[in-house]
PDB file of C-alpha atoms in Angstrom:
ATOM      1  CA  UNK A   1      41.277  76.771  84.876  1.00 58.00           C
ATOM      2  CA  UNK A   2      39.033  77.489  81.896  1.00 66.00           C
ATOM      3  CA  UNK A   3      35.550  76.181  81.890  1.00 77.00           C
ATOM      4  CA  UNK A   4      36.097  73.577  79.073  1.00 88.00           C
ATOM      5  CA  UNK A   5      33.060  71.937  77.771  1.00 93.00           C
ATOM      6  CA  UNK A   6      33.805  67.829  78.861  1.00 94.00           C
ATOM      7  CA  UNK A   7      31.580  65.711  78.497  1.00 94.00           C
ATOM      8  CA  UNK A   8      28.472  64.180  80.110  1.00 95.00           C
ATOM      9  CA  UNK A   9      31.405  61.790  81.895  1.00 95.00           C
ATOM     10  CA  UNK A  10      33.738  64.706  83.248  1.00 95.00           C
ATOM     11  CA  UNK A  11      35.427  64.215  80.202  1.00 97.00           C
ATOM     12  CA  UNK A  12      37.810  66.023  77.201  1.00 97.00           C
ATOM     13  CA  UNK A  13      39.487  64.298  74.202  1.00 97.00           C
ATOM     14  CA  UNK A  14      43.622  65.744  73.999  1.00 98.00           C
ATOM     15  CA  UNK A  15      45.215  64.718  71.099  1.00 98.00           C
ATOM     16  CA  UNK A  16      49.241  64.455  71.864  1.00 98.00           C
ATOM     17  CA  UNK A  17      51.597  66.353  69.443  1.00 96.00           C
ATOM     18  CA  UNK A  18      55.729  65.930  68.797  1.00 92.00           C
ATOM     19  CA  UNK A  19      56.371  69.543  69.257  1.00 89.00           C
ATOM     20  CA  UNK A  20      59.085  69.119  66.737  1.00 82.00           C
ATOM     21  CA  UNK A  21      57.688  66.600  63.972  1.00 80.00           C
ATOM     22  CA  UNK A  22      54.243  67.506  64.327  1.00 85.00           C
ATOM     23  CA  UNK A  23      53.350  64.318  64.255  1.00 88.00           C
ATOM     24  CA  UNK A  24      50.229  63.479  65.856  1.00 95.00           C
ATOM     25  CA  UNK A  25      51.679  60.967  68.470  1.00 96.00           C
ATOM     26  CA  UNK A  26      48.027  59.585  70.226  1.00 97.00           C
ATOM     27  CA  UNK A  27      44.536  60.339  71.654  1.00 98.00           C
ATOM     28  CA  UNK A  28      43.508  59.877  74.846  1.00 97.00           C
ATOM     29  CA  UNK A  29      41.026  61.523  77.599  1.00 98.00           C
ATOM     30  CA  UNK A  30      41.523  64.107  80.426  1.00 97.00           C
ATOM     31  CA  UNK A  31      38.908  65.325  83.335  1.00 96.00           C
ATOM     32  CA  UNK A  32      40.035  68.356  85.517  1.00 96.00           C
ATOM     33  CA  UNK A  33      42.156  66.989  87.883  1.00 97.00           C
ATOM     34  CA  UNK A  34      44.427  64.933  85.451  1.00 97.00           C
ATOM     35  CA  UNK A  35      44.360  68.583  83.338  1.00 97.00           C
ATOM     36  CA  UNK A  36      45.671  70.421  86.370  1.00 96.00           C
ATOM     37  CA  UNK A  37      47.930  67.707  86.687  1.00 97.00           C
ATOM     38  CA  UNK A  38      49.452  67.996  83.323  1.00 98.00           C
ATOM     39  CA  UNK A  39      49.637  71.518  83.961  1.00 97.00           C
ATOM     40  CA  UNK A  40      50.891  71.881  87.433  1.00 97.00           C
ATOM     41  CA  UNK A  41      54.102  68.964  86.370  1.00 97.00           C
ATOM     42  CA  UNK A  42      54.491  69.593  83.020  1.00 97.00           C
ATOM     43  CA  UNK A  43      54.365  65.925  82.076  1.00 98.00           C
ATOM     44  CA  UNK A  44      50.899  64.178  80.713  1.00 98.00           C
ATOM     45  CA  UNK A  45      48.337  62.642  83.023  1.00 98.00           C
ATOM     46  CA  UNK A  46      45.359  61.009  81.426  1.00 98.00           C
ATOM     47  CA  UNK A  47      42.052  59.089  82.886  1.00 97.00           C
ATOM     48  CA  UNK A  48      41.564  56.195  81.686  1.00 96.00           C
ATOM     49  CA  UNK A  49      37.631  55.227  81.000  1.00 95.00           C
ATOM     50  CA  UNK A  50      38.683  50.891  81.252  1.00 94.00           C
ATOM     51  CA  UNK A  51      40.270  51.713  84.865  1.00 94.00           C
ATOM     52  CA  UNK A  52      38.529  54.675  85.893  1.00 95.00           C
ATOM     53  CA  UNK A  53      41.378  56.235  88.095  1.00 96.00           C
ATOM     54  CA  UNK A  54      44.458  58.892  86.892  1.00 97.00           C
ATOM     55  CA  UNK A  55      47.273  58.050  84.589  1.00 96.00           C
ATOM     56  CA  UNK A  56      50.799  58.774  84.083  1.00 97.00           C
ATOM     57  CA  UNK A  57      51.872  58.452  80.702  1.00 97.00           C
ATOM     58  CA  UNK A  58      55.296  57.107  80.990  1.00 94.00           C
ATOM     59  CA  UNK A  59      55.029  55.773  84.535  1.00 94.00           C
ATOM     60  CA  UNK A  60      55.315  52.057  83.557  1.00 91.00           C
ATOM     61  CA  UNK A  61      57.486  52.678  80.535  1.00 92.00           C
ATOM     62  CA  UNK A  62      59.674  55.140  81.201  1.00 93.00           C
ATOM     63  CA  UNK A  63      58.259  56.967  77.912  1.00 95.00           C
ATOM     64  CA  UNK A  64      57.543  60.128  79.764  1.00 95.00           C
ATOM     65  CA  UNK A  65      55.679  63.246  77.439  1.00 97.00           C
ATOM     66  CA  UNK A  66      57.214  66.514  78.193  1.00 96.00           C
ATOM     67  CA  UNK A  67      54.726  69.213  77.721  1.00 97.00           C
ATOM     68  CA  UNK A  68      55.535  72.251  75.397  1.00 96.00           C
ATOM     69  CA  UNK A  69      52.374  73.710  75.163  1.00 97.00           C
ATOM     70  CA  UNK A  70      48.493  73.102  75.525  1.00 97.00           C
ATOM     71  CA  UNK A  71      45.738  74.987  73.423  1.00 96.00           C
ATOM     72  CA  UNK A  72      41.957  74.173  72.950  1.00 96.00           C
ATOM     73  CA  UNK A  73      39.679  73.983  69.743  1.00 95.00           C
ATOM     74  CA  UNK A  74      37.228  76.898  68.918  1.00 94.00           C
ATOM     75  CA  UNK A  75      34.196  75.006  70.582  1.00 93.00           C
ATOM     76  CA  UNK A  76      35.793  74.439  73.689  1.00 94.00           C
ATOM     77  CA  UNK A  77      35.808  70.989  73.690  1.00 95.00           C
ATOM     78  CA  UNK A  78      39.063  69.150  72.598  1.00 97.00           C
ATOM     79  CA  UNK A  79      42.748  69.757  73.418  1.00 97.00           C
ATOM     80  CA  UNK A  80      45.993  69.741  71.600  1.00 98.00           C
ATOM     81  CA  UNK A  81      48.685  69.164  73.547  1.00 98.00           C
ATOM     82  CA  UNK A  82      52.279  69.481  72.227  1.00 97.00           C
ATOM     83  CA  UNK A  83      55.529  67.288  73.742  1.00 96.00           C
ATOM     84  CA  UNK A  84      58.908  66.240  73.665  1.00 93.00           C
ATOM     85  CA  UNK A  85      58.302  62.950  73.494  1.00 93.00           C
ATOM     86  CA  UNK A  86      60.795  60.239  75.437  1.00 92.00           C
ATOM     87  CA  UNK A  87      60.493  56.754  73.550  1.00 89.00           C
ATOM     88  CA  UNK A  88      57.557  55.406  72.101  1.00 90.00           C
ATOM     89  CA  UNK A  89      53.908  56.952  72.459  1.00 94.00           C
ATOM     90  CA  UNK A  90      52.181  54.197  71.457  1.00 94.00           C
ATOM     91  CA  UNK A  91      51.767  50.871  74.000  1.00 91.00           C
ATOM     92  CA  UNK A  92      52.859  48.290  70.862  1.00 92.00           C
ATOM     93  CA  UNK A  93      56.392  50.294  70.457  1.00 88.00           C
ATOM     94  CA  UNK A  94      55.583  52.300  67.483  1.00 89.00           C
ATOM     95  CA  UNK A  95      56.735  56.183  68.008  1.00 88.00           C
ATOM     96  CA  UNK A  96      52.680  57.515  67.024  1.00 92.00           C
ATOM     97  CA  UNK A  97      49.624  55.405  67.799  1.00 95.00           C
ATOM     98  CA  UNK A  98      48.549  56.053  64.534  1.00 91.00           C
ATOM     99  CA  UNK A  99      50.949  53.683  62.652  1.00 87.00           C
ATOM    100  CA  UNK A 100      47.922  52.422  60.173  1.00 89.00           C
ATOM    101  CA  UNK A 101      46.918  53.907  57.206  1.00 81.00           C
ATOM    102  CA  UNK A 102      44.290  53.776  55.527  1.00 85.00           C
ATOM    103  CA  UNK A 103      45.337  56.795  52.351  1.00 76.00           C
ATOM    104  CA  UNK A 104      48.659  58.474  52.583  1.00 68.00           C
ATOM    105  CA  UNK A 105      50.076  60.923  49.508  1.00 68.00           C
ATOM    106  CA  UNK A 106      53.279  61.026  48.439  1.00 63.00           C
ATOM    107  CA  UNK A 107      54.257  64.209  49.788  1.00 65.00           C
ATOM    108  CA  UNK A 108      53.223  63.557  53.131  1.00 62.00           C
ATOM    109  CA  UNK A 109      55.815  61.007  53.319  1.00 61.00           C
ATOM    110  CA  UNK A 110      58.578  62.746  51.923  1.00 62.00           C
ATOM    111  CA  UNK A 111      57.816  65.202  54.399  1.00 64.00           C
ATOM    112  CA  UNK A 112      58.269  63.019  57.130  1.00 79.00           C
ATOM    113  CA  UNK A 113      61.089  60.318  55.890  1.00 85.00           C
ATOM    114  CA  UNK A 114      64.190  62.255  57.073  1.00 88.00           C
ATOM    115  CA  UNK A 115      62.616  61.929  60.483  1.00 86.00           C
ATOM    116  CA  UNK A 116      61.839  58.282  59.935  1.00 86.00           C
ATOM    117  CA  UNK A 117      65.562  58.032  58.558  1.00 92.00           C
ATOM    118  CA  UNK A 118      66.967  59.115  61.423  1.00 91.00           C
ATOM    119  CA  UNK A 119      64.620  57.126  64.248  1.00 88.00           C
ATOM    120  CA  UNK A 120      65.688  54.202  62.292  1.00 91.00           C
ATOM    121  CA  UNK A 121      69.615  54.788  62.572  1.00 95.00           C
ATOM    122  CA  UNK A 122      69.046  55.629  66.299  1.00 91.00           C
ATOM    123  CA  UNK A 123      66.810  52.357  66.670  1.00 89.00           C
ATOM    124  CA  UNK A 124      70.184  50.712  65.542  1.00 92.00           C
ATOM    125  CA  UNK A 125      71.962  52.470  67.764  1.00 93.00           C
ATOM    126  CA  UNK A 126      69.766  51.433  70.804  1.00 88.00           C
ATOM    127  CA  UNK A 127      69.127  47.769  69.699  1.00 88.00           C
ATOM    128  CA  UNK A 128      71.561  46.207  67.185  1.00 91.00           C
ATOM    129  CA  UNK A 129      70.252  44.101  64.562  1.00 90.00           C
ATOM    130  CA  UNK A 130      73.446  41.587  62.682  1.00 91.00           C
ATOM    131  CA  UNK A 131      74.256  42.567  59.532  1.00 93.00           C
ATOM    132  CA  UNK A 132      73.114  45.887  59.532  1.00 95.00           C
ATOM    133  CA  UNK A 133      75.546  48.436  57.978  1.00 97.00           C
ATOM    134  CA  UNK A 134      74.031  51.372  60.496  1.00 97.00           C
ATOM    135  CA  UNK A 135      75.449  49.070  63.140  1.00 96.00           C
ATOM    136  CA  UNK A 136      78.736  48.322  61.558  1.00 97.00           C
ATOM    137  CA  UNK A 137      79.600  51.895  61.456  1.00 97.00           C
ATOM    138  CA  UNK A 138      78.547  52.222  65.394  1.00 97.00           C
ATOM    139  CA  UNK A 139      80.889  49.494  66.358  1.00 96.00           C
ATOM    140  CA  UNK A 140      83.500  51.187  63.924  1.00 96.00           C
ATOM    141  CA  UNK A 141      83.126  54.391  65.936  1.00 97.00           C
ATOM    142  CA  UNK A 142      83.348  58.306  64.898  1.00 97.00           C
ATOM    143  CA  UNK A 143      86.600  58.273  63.139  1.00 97.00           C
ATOM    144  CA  UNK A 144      84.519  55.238  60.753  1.00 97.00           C
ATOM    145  CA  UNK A 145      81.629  57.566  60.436  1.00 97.00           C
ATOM    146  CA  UNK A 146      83.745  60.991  59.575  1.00 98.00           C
ATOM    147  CA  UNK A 147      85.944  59.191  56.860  1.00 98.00           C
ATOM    148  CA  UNK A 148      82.628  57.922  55.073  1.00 98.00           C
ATOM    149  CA  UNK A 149      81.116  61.643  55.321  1.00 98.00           C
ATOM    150  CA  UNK A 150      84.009  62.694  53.834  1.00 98.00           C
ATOM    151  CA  UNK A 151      84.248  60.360  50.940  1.00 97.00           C
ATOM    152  CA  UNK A 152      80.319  60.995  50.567  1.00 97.00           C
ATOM    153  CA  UNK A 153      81.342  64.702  50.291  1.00 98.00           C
ATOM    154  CA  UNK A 154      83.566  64.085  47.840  1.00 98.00           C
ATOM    155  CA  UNK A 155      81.676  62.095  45.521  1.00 97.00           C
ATOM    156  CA  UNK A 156      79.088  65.141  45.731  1.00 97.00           C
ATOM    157  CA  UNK A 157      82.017  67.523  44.494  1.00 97.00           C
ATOM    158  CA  UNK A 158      82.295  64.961  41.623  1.00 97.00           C
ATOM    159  CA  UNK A 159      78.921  64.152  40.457  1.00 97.00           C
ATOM    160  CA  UNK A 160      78.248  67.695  40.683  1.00 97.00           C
ATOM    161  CA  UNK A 161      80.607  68.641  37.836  1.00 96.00           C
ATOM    162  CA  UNK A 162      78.198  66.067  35.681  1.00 93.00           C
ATOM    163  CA  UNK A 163      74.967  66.177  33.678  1.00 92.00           C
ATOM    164  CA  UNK A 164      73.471  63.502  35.603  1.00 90.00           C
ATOM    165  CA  UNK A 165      70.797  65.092  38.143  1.00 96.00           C
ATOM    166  CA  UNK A 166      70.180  61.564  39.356  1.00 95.00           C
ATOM    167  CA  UNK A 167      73.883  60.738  40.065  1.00 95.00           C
ATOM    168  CA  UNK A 168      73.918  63.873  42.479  1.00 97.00           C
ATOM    169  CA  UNK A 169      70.774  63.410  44.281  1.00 96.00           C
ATOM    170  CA  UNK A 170      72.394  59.986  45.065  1.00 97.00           C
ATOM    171  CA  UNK A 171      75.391  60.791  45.928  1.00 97.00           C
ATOM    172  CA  UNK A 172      73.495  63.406  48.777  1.00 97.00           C
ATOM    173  CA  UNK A 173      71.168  61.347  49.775  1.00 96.00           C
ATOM    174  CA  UNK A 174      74.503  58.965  51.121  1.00 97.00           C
ATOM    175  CA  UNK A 175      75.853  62.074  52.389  1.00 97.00           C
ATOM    176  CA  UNK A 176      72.398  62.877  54.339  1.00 97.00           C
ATOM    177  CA  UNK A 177      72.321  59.583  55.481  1.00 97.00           C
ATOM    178  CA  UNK A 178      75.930  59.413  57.105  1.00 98.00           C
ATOM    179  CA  UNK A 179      75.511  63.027  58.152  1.00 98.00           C
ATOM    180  CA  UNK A 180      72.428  61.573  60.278  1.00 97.00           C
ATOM    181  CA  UNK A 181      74.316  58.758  61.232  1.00 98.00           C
ATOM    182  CA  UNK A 182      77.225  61.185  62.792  1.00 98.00           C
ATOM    183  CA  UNK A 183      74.291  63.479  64.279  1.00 97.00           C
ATOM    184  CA  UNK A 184      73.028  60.070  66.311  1.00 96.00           C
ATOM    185  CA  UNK A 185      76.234  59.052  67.567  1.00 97.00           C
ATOM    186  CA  UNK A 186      76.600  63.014  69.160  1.00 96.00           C
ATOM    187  CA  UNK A 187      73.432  63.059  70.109  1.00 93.00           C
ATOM    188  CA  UNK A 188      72.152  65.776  67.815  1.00 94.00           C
ATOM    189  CA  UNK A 189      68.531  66.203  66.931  1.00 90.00           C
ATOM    190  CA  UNK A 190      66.905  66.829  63.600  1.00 89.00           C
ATOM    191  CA  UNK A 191      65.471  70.186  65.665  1.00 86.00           C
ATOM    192  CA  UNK A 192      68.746  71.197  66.787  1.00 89.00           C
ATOM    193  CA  UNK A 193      69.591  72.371  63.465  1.00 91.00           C
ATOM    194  CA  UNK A 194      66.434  73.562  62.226  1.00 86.00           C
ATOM    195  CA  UNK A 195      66.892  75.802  65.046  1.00 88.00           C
ATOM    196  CA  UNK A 196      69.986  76.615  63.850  1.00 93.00           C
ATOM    197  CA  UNK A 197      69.029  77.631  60.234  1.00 90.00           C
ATOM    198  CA  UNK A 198      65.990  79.588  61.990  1.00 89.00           C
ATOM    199  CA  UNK A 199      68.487  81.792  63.876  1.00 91.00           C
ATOM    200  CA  UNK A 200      69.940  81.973  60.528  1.00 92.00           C
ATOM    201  CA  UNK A 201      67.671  82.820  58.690  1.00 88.00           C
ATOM    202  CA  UNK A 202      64.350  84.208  59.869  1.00 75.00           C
TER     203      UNK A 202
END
């Protein structure tokens, strides 16, 4: 193992990255041994200062990290750490630990709201809330969920034969959105067809 600068306590800050969002998912603290042990399993292990012993992350929760890939900073002295994250990262249920915000621009989040858009049909999925329409069209099944992608389709077809710019970027975004809602019920990740379009395409 490289000789990482820690700290006067044995210890080295890793921040936790989705490998596929990029979103920064939490921060927590590693000495060698829990490092090797992230390395050696390929799943997260983490000291923690309040008990001062090893940690699993997932082991109580069942919201196991998958490790992708580990790299350090130019001083030596902090890691990034990039998983497939199972479940929620954060102890309160939220997906990132980082779930307040203090200043967030407009692009960021339009960056990041298909993702959101889809953890929140899935969240249906996994723990129905009444009256939902997400939920309706899980109850209704696939054949429910293909006949509204294909009426979405067609009212694409149609608003794209008008003037209106706003009509059509309506009429997709319903498309997206049962599209998403189809890609859930399958099982199909976001990633799965950006990876697609990159074989495509690169």
């Amino acid at each position: 193992m490289m000789d990482f600068r820690f700290d006067k306590d044995g210890l080295i800050p890793a921040i936790i990255q989705d490998v596929d969002s990029k979103e920064v998912l939490m921060l927590a603290y590693m000495n060698k041994e829990s490092l090797q042990k992230t390395i050696e399993t390929k799943q997260t292990w983490f000291y923690s200062r309040s008990r001062k012993e090893l940690w699993n992350k997932g082991a109580t929760s069942g919201h196991f990290q998958d490790v992708r890939s580990i790299a350090y900073d130019c001083d030596e002295d902090a890691l990034l750490i990039k998983v497939v994250q199972h479940g929620s990262a954060c102890h309160t249920g939220e997906k990132s630990c980082f779930f307040r915000e203090i200043l967030k621009d407009d692009k960021e989040y339009l960056d990041e709201i298909i993702y959101k858009v889809a953890d929140i049909i899935k969240d249906r999925r996994n723990n129905p809330k009444e009256g939902s329409y997400t939920n309706y069209l899980f109850e209704k099944g696939i054949d429910k969920m293909l006949k509204k992608v294909g009426e979405e389709a067609s009212e694409v077809i149609i608003a794209a034969k008008n003037p209106d710019d706003s009509e059509l970027i309506y009429e997709i975004s319903d498309l997206v959105y049962h599209v998403l809602v189809v890609m859930a019920q399958r099982g199909i990740e976001i990633e799965d067809i950006k990876k697609e379009l990159t074989g495509r395409f690169k």
